[in-house]
Every structure is written in C-alpha cells, then in structure tokens.
Amino acid sequence: MTKILSLQNIQKAYKTKAETLNVLKGIDLDINQSEVVGVIGASGSGKSTLLHVAGLLDMADSGNVCINGQKVEFKSNDQVTKLRGQNIGFIYQFHHLLGEFTAIENVAMPAMIAGKSRTEALEKAEPLLKQFDIYKRKDHYPSQMSGGEQQRLAIARAFMNDPSIIIADEPTGNLDESLAYEVFAYLLNTAKLKKTACLIATHDMQLVKKMTVVYNLEKGKLSKVTVK
C-alpha cells in the first residue's frame, strides 16, 4: 500500500516558567492510502498537538515527518507551506468559513490560493458542492446556512485541492448527535471515493467505530485500541 504519512519518533514539549510539559514522547505512526485513522484521548492529552505536527502546522522538537515518502525539511517556510497545500486538507471543529464569500467561493478558495484562476477554481468546486448536497446553496453566504450545511461546506473545502490526506480535529464536535453522524458520513464517503487517507481526532466513540484503525493518546504515547 502507498504510505501517505509517516511520523517517526516525534517528540514535542512546551515550556512554562514553572515546568516543561512533554506532550508527545516518541510518536510513531504510519497512515496508508485510503486508511481512516482515529485518535482518541482525554482532553489535554495532546491530540491537537499531534495533528498540528502531522499537518505541518507546528514543528516537532525532534523526529521526522514524511509526506508521500518525502521527508519534510523545515528550513523554508515557503516550501513547507507549498507541501502542506499540495498534500493536506484540514477540517476543524469550528468551520472557519469566510463570511464575506459565498459557499462556492469558500470551497474554491484553496485552489485560488494555489494559483488557479477564479473561473477554473469555481468550476472545480461545483462537483464538490454536489457531492456534499449543498449545490443549491452555492450562492448563499455562510451566515445564511445551517450549522450542518456550514460544516459540510468546510469539509468540501478540505477536499478542494485533492489532498493525499485529510486531517480533522473534532470535525463534528459542534453538532448535535444525529447531525454529526450525517456530516461524518459525507466525510467518509468522499474519502473512500477519492481514496484519501484521514487522520481524525474525536471523542465520539460511535464515530470511532467507523474508522479503519484507532489509537489512544495517553501520557505522550500512542497505543492501538479495539473499539467494539
């Protein structure tokens, strides 16, 4: 199988005046194409830190991050930004949509940032809006859409540049239970269709049951768990 993401002996600590907090203590993790990997753990266990390192939003103190077999060198911010934009899509608990842009413009934005023309980006965004059943809302602004529609829009945006992996931090955490499962199904179905790997942090054990493999993050270490 094609290895999309590899974390090798990742160490990460935060220093305060009072102490040094070792959040990640030698994390090893491989994610292959089409795999949906879940990370669970108590609040404050470091799940978001792990996702930020994996998504190249934060740099580990030591260890290696490899994307599609390429070791990431953090010597150039521009290079890291380009690598992140080409390979990784992000979904957050709170959608971070741009309120002054329409639904289709929000989805098209990553492609325009990557250099595509507005016309080309908007054309590419249309199938994603249809995939997430929000095409009829394409000219509406986020404030005119429901919470579930906004989160589907945010997920569609994450797929815009055909990333190798989607990294999602509590992607349904701000939705009620029934809506969360509906939105999560859109995410999984699109990932399966596009053969996109996923790394998802969640506290929802019902969602975890739908993932390929699940790890628990505790005391800075990952351990594989069986979810029944």
Coordinates of C-alpha atoms in Angstrom, one line a residue:
M1 CA 0.0 0.0 0.0
T2 CA 1.1 3.6 -0.6
K3 CA 2.3 5.2 2.6
I4 CA 0.9 8.8 2.8
L5 CA 2.0 10.0 6.2
S6 CA 4.8 8.7 8.4
L7 CA 5.6 10.1 11.9
Q8 CA 8.9 8.9 13.2
N9 CA 9.9 9.3 16.9
I10 CA 8.1 12.6 17.2
Q11 CA 8.9 14.5 20.4
K12 CA 7.2 17.7 21.4
A13 CA 7.3 19.7 24.7
Y14 CA 6.0 23.0 25.9
K15 CA 7.9 25.0 28.4
T16 CA 6.4 27.3 31.0
K17 CA 8.0 29.3 33.8
A18 CA 7.1 26.5 36.2
E19 CA 7.7 23.3 34.2
T20 CA 8.4 21.5 30.9
L21 CA 5.3 19.7 29.7
N22 CA 6.2 16.7 27.5
V23 CA 3.2 16.3 25.3
L24 CA 4.4 13.8 22.6
K25 CA 7.0 11.3 23.7
G26 CA 8.3 9.4 20.7
I27 CA 5.3 9.0 18.5
D28 CA 5.5 6.6 15.6
L29 CA 2.6 6.4 13.1
D30 CA 2.1 5.3 9.5
I31 CA -1.0 6.0 7.5
N32 CA -1.6 4.4 4.1
Q33 CA -3.7 5.5 1.2
S34 CA -7.5 5.2 2.0
E35 CA -6.9 4.5 5.7
V36 CA -9.1 6.3 8.2
V37 CA -7.2 6.6 11.4
G38 CA -8.8 7.8 14.6
V39 CA -7.1 9.3 17.6
I40 CA -8.9 9.4 21.0
G41 CA -7.7 10.6 24.3
A42 CA -8.6 12.7 27.3
S43 CA -8.9 16.5 27.0
G44 CA -5.4 17.9 27.2
S45 CA -3.7 14.6 26.1
G46 CA -2.1 16.3 23.1
K47 CA -4.4 15.2 20.2
S48 CA -4.4 18.7 18.7
T49 CA -0.7 19.0 19.0
L50 CA -0.2 15.6 17.3
L51 CA -2.5 16.7 14.4
H52 CA -0.7 20.1 14.1
V53 CA 2.7 18.3 13.8
A54 CA 1.3 15.8 11.3
G55 CA -0.3 18.6 9.3
L56 CA 2.9 20.7 9.2
L57 CA 1.3 23.5 11.2
D58 CA 3.7 23.0 14.0
M59 CA 7.3 21.6 14.1
A60 CA 8.3 18.8 16.4
D61 CA 11.2 19.2 18.7
S62 CA 12.7 16.1 17.2
G63 CA 11.8 13.2 14.9
N64 CA 10.7 13.1 11.3
V65 CA 7.5 13.8 9.3
C66 CA 7.3 12.2 5.8
I67 CA 4.6 13.0 3.3
N68 CA 4.2 10.6 0.4
G69 CA 7.7 9.3 1.1
Q70 CA 9.3 12.8 1.2
K71 CA 11.0 13.9 4.5
V72 CA 9.8 17.3 5.4
E73 CA 12.6 19.8 5.9
F74 CA 11.5 22.8 8.0
K75 CA 14.3 25.1 6.7
S76 CA 12.0 27.0 4.4
N77 CA 8.5 28.2 5.4
D78 CA 7.6 28.6 1.8
Q79 CA 8.5 25.0 1.0
V80 CA 6.6 23.7 4.0
T81 CA 3.5 25.8 3.1
K82 CA 3.6 24.5 -0.5
L83 CA 4.0 20.9 0.6
R84 CA 1.1 21.4 3.0
G85 CA -1.2 23.0 0.4
Q86 CA -0.5 20.3 -2.1
N87 CA -1.0 17.3 0.2
I88 CA -3.1 18.1 3.2
G89 CA -6.7 19.2 3.7
F90 CA -7.8 20.4 7.2
I91 CA -11.1 20.3 9.0
Y92 CA -11.7 21.9 12.3
Q93 CA -14.4 21.7 14.9
F94 CA -15.4 25.2 14.1
H95 CA -15.6 25.6 10.3
H96 CA -13.6 28.8 9.9
L97 CA -15.5 29.8 6.8
L98 CA -15.1 33.2 5.3
G99 CA -18.3 35.1 6.0
E100 CA -17.8 37.7 3.2
F101 CA -17.6 34.9 0.5
T102 CA -20.4 32.7 -0.9
A103 CA -20.4 28.9 -0.4
I104 CA -18.9 28.1 -3.7
E105 CA -16.2 30.8 -3.2
N106 CA -15.3 29.3 0.2
V107 CA -14.8 25.9 -1.4
A108 CA -12.9 27.3 -4.3
M109 CA -10.6 29.4 -2.1
P110 CA -7.8 26.8 -1.6
A111 CA -7.5 26.3 -5.4
M112 CA -7.3 30.1 -6.0
I113 CA -4.6 30.3 -3.2
A114 CA -2.7 27.5 -5.0
G115 CA -2.7 29.6 -8.2
K116 CA -5.7 28.5 -10.2
S117 CA -7.8 31.2 -11.9
R118 CA -11.1 32.1 -10.3
T119 CA -13.0 30.6 -13.2
E120 CA -11.1 27.3 -13.0
A121 CA -11.4 27.1 -9.2
L122 CA -15.2 27.8 -9.3
E123 CA -15.7 25.1 -11.9
K124 CA -13.8 22.6 -9.9
A125 CA -15.7 23.5 -6.7
E126 CA -19.1 22.7 -8.3
P127 CA -18.8 18.8 -8.2
L128 CA -17.8 19.0 -4.5
L129 CA -20.8 21.1 -3.6
K130 CA -22.9 18.5 -5.4
Q131 CA -21.1 15.7 -3.6
F132 CA -21.9 17.3 -0.2
D133 CA -25.5 18.1 -1.3
I134 CA -25.1 21.8 -0.9
Y135 CA -25.0 22.9 -4.5
K136 CA -28.4 24.6 -4.2
R137 CA -26.8 26.8 -1.6
K138 CA -23.8 27.7 -3.6
D139 CA -24.6 31.4 -3.8
H140 CA -25.5 31.7 -0.2
Y141 CA -23.2 33.1 2.5
P142 CA -22.2 31.0 5.5
S143 CA -24.5 33.1 7.8
Q144 CA -27.4 32.0 5.6
M145 CA -26.7 28.3 6.1
S146 CA -27.4 25.9 8.9
G147 CA -24.7 24.5 11.2
G148 CA -24.7 21.2 9.4
E149 CA -24.5 22.9 6.0
Q150 CA -21.6 25.0 7.1
Q151 CA -19.7 22.0 8.3
R152 CA -20.3 20.1 5.1
L153 CA -19.1 23.2 3.3
A154 CA -15.9 23.2 5.4
I155 CA -15.3 19.5 4.6
A156 CA -15.9 20.1 0.9
R157 CA -13.3 22.9 1.0
A158 CA -10.8 20.5 2.6
F159 CA -11.0 18.2 -0.5
M160 CA -10.7 21.0 -3.0
N161 CA -7.0 20.5 -3.8
D162 CA -7.3 16.7 -4.0
P163 CA -5.1 16.2 -0.9
S164 CA -3.4 12.9 -0.1
I165 CA -4.7 13.1 3.5
I166 CA -7.4 14.9 5.4
I167 CA -6.5 15.9 9.0
A168 CA -9.6 16.6 11.1
D169 CA -9.7 17.9 14.7
E170 CA -13.1 17.1 16.2
P171 CA -14.8 17.7 12.9
T172 CA -18.3 17.2 14.2
G173 CA -17.8 18.4 17.8
N174 CA -20.0 21.4 17.5
L175 CA -23.0 19.5 16.0
D176 CA -25.8 17.5 17.7
E177 CA -25.5 13.7 17.6
S178 CA -27.8 12.9 14.7
L179 CA -26.4 15.7 12.6
A180 CA -22.8 14.7 13.5
Y181 CA -23.3 11.2 12.1
E182 CA -24.8 12.6 8.9
V183 CA -21.9 15.0 8.3
F184 CA -19.4 12.4 9.2
A185 CA -20.9 10.0 6.6
Y186 CA -20.3 12.7 3.9
L187 CA -16.6 12.9 5.0
L188 CA -16.1 9.1 5.0
N189 CA -17.9 8.6 1.7
T190 CA -15.9 11.3 -0.1
A191 CA -12.6 10.0 1.4
K192 CA -13.5 6.5 0.1
L193 CA -14.4 7.8 -3.3
K194 CA -11.2 9.7 -3.7
K195 CA -9.0 7.2 -1.9
T196 CA -8.0 9.9 0.6
A197 CA -6.3 9.0 3.9
C198 CA -7.7 10.5 7.0
L199 CA -6.3 11.3 10.5
I200 CA -9.2 12.2 12.8
A201 CA -9.2 13.2 16.4
T202 CA -12.6 12.7 18.1
H203 CA -14.2 12.0 21.4
D204 CA -17.2 10.4 19.8
M205 CA -17.0 6.6 20.2
Q206 CA -19.8 6.0 17.8
L207 CA -17.8 7.7 15.0
V208 CA -14.7 5.9 16.0
K209 CA -16.4 2.6 15.2
K210 CA -16.4 3.6 11.5
M211 CA -12.6 4.1 11.3
T212 CA -10.0 1.7 9.9
V213 CA -7.8 1.8 13.0
V214 CA -7.9 3.7 16.3
Y215 CA -5.2 4.9 18.6
N216 CA -5.4 6.2 22.2
L217 CA -3.1 9.0 23.1
E218 CA -2.1 8.9 26.7
K219 CA 0.9 10.3 28.6
G220 CA 2.5 11.2 25.3
K221 CA 2.3 7.8 23.8
L222 CA 0.0 6.2 21.1
S223 CA -1.4 2.7 21.6
K224 CA -3.7 0.9 19.3
V225 CA -7.2 0.1 20.7
T226 CA -10.0 -2.2 19.7
V227 CA -13.4 -0.5 19.5
K228 CA -16.5 -2.7 20.0

